[in-house]
Amino acid sequence: MKKFGFTLIELLVVISIISLLSSVVFASVNSSRIKARNAKRLHDIVQYRLVLELALDDNGGYPVINGTTVDWACMGDYPDDNCWTNGISQNENAAFNTILNRYFPSRPATVGVFGIWEGYIYHCVTLNGGMCTEYEVQWMMEGPNQPCAGIRFGSDLGS
């Protein structure tokens, strides 16, 4: 009488092939997730830029943090009112949040790869007659070899 079935070696070979294929699939899915989160970050920056342009139209200048071009403030709603960039802690600023809340009540925040808040930060770069005419925003991108990203905008730069 002939027995039908698989040997232990055949089962182990099939299991190892399935494991190899699933690891390749999971790696590509994870890469896609990173790209999607980075695309969301760039979309958030566009939204913040629109909000800051509305503030410029209403106030004649971009927001100034603590009256200086030195101080930075978090852009986003963070649970502990702090965000980080390159390991340096930044705080939310109440006056800045009031301006942002007027146009963008549910501001997005980002979570870094290691669970550390690595959010969007803002500061006024150029003051002319007490009005901010140029600002800079920085944020963290996710993935290998991704530096801190930043961009300057301003009424003097033709936006």
Short mmCIF file of C-alpha atoms in Angstrom, two decimals:
data_model
loop_
_atom_site.label_atom_id
_atom_site.label_comp_id
_atom_site.label_asym_id
_atom_site.label_seq_id
_atom_site.Cartn_x
_atom_site.Cartn_y
_atom_site.Cartn_z
CA MET A 1 0.00 0.00 0.00
CA LYS A 2 1.37 3.43 -1.01
CA LYS A 3 1.24 6.30 1.51
CA PHE A 4 0.47 9.83 0.39
CA GLY A 5 1.83 12.89 2.16
CA PHE A 6 4.80 15.17 2.55
CA THR A 7 8.09 14.44 4.22
CA LEU A 8 9.46 16.67 6.94
CA ILE A 9 12.13 18.02 4.58
CA GLU A 10 9.54 19.00 1.97
CA LEU A 11 7.49 20.85 4.60
CA LEU A 12 10.57 22.71 5.88
CA VAL A 13 11.53 23.78 2.34
CA VAL A 14 8.02 25.11 1.66
CA ILE A 15 7.92 26.96 5.00
CA SER A 16 11.32 28.55 4.37
CA ILE A 17 10.27 29.71 0.88
CA ILE A 18 7.07 31.23 2.26
CA SER A 19 9.06 32.98 5.01
CA LEU A 20 11.50 34.42 2.50
CA LEU A 21 8.71 35.72 0.26
CA SER A 22 6.80 37.25 3.19
CA SER A 23 9.90 39.09 4.45
CA VAL A 24 10.33 40.68 1.01
CA VAL A 25 6.67 41.74 0.97
CA PHE A 26 6.84 43.20 4.50
CA ALA A 27 9.98 45.17 3.65
CA SER A 28 8.32 46.79 0.64
CA VAL A 29 5.15 47.54 2.63
CA ASN A 30 7.22 49.24 5.35
CA SER A 31 9.02 51.33 2.73
CA SER A 32 5.66 52.40 1.31
CA ARG A 33 4.45 53.40 4.77
CA ILE A 34 7.52 55.58 5.31
CA LYS A 35 6.96 57.26 1.94
CA ALA A 36 3.30 57.84 2.80
CA ARG A 37 4.16 59.44 6.17
CA ASN A 38 6.74 61.68 4.48
CA ALA A 39 4.17 62.70 1.85
CA LYS A 40 1.80 63.62 4.70
CA ARG A 41 4.52 65.74 6.30
CA LEU A 42 4.99 67.66 3.05
CA HIS A 43 1.22 68.12 2.77
CA ASP A 44 1.14 69.46 6.35
CA ILE A 45 3.85 72.00 5.46
CA VAL A 46 1.74 73.22 2.53
CA GLN A 47 -1.23 73.64 4.89
CA TYR A 48 0.88 75.55 7.43
CA ARG A 49 2.17 77.80 4.64
CA LEU A 50 -1.41 78.65 3.65
CA VAL A 51 -2.24 79.46 7.28
CA LEU A 52 0.80 81.72 7.58
CA GLU A 53 -0.15 83.52 4.35
CA LEU A 54 -3.61 84.15 5.82
CA ALA A 55 -1.93 85.56 8.95
CA LEU A 56 0.21 87.80 6.72
CA ASP A 57 -2.90 89.11 4.94
CA ASP A 58 -4.70 89.81 8.22
CA ASN A 59 -1.79 91.21 10.25
CA GLY A 60 0.60 92.69 7.68
CA GLY A 61 3.36 90.31 8.73
CA TYR A 62 4.08 86.75 9.70
CA PRO A 63 3.99 85.81 13.40
CA VAL A 64 7.01 86.73 15.51
CA ILE A 65 7.97 84.42 18.39
CA ASN A 66 8.75 86.40 21.57
CA GLY A 67 9.55 89.51 19.50
CA THR A 68 12.82 88.10 18.13
CA THR A 69 14.25 86.32 15.12
CA VAL A 70 16.06 83.88 17.42
CA ASP A 71 13.25 81.96 19.12
CA TRP A 72 11.58 78.94 17.56
CA ALA A 73 8.13 77.50 18.31
CA CYS A 74 6.44 74.18 17.63
CA MET A 75 3.88 74.02 14.86
CA GLY A 76 1.39 71.34 15.79
CA ASP A 77 -0.59 70.15 18.75
CA TYR A 78 1.74 68.07 20.91
CA PRO A 79 0.58 66.21 24.04
CA ASP A 80 3.30 67.69 26.27
CA ASP A 81 3.54 71.05 24.42
CA ASN A 82 7.05 70.14 23.22
CA CYS A 83 8.55 69.06 19.94
CA TRP A 84 12.10 68.30 18.96
CA THR A 85 14.32 68.84 15.98
CA ASN A 86 17.79 67.32 15.79
CA GLY A 87 17.45 66.40 19.47
CA ILE A 88 16.86 69.99 20.66
CA SER A 89 13.65 70.51 22.60
CA GLN A 90 11.34 73.26 21.37
CA ASN A 91 8.15 74.47 23.04
CA GLU A 92 4.75 75.50 21.85
CA ASN A 93 4.15 79.25 22.11
CA ALA A 94 0.72 80.39 23.37
CA ALA A 95 0.57 83.57 21.24
CA PHE A 96 1.69 81.69 18.13
CA ASN A 97 -0.86 78.93 18.82
CA THR A 98 -3.61 81.54 19.10
CA ILE A 99 -2.76 82.79 15.62
CA LEU A 100 -2.56 79.25 14.21
CA ASN A 101 -5.79 78.17 15.93
CA ARG A 102 -7.69 80.98 14.21
CA TYR A 103 -7.00 79.40 10.82
CA PHE A 104 -6.04 75.80 11.60
CA PRO A 105 -7.80 74.52 14.76
CA SER A 106 -6.65 70.90 14.53
CA ARG A 107 -2.99 71.24 13.74
CA PRO A 108 -1.10 68.05 12.83
CA ALA A 109 1.98 66.89 14.69
CA THR A 110 4.49 64.20 13.74
CA VAL A 111 5.88 61.29 15.70
CA GLY A 112 9.45 60.31 15.02
CA VAL A 113 10.77 56.88 14.22
CA PHE A 114 11.72 56.12 17.81
CA GLY A 115 8.55 57.51 19.39
CA ILE A 116 10.19 60.88 20.04
CA TRP A 117 8.22 63.93 18.95
CA GLU A 118 10.06 65.35 15.98
CA GLY A 119 7.71 68.03 14.81
CA TYR A 120 7.41 71.08 12.68
CA ILE A 121 9.14 74.19 14.05
CA TYR A 122 8.86 77.83 12.99
CA HIS A 123 10.71 81.08 13.47
CA CYS A 124 10.76 84.55 11.98
CA VAL A 125 13.95 85.13 9.99
CA THR A 126 13.63 88.80 8.98
CA LEU A 127 12.03 91.69 10.86
CA ASN A 128 11.35 94.94 8.99
CA GLY A 129 9.84 97.71 11.08
CA GLY A 130 8.66 95.22 13.69
CA MET A 131 6.91 93.06 11.07
CA CYS A 132 8.15 89.61 10.10
CA THR A 133 8.66 89.44 6.35
CA GLU A 134 10.44 86.09 6.09
CA TYR A 135 10.10 82.89 8.09
CA GLU A 136 11.61 79.44 8.18
CA VAL A 137 9.98 76.09 8.89
CA GLN A 138 11.91 72.92 9.68
CA TRP A 139 10.76 69.34 10.13
CA MET A 140 12.10 65.79 10.24
CA MET A 141 11.71 63.31 7.41
CA GLU A 142 11.60 59.59 8.11
CA GLY A 143 13.77 56.87 6.63
CA PRO A 144 17.42 56.16 5.96
CA ASN A 145 19.63 59.12 5.07
CA GLN A 146 16.79 61.62 5.61
CA PRO A 147 18.06 64.92 7.02
CA CYS A 148 16.10 67.58 8.78
CA ALA A 149 14.23 69.43 6.05
CA GLY A 150 13.62 73.16 6.00
CA ILE A 151 12.38 75.90 3.78
CA ARG A 152 12.12 79.69 3.91
CA PHE A 153 9.10 81.66 2.79
CA GLY A 154 8.40 85.33 2.84
CA SER A 155 6.73 88.35 1.39
CA ASP A 156 10.17 89.69 0.37
CA LEU A 157 10.91 86.46 -1.50
CA GLY A 158 7.82 86.65 -3.67
CA SER A 159 6.51 83.71 -1.60
#
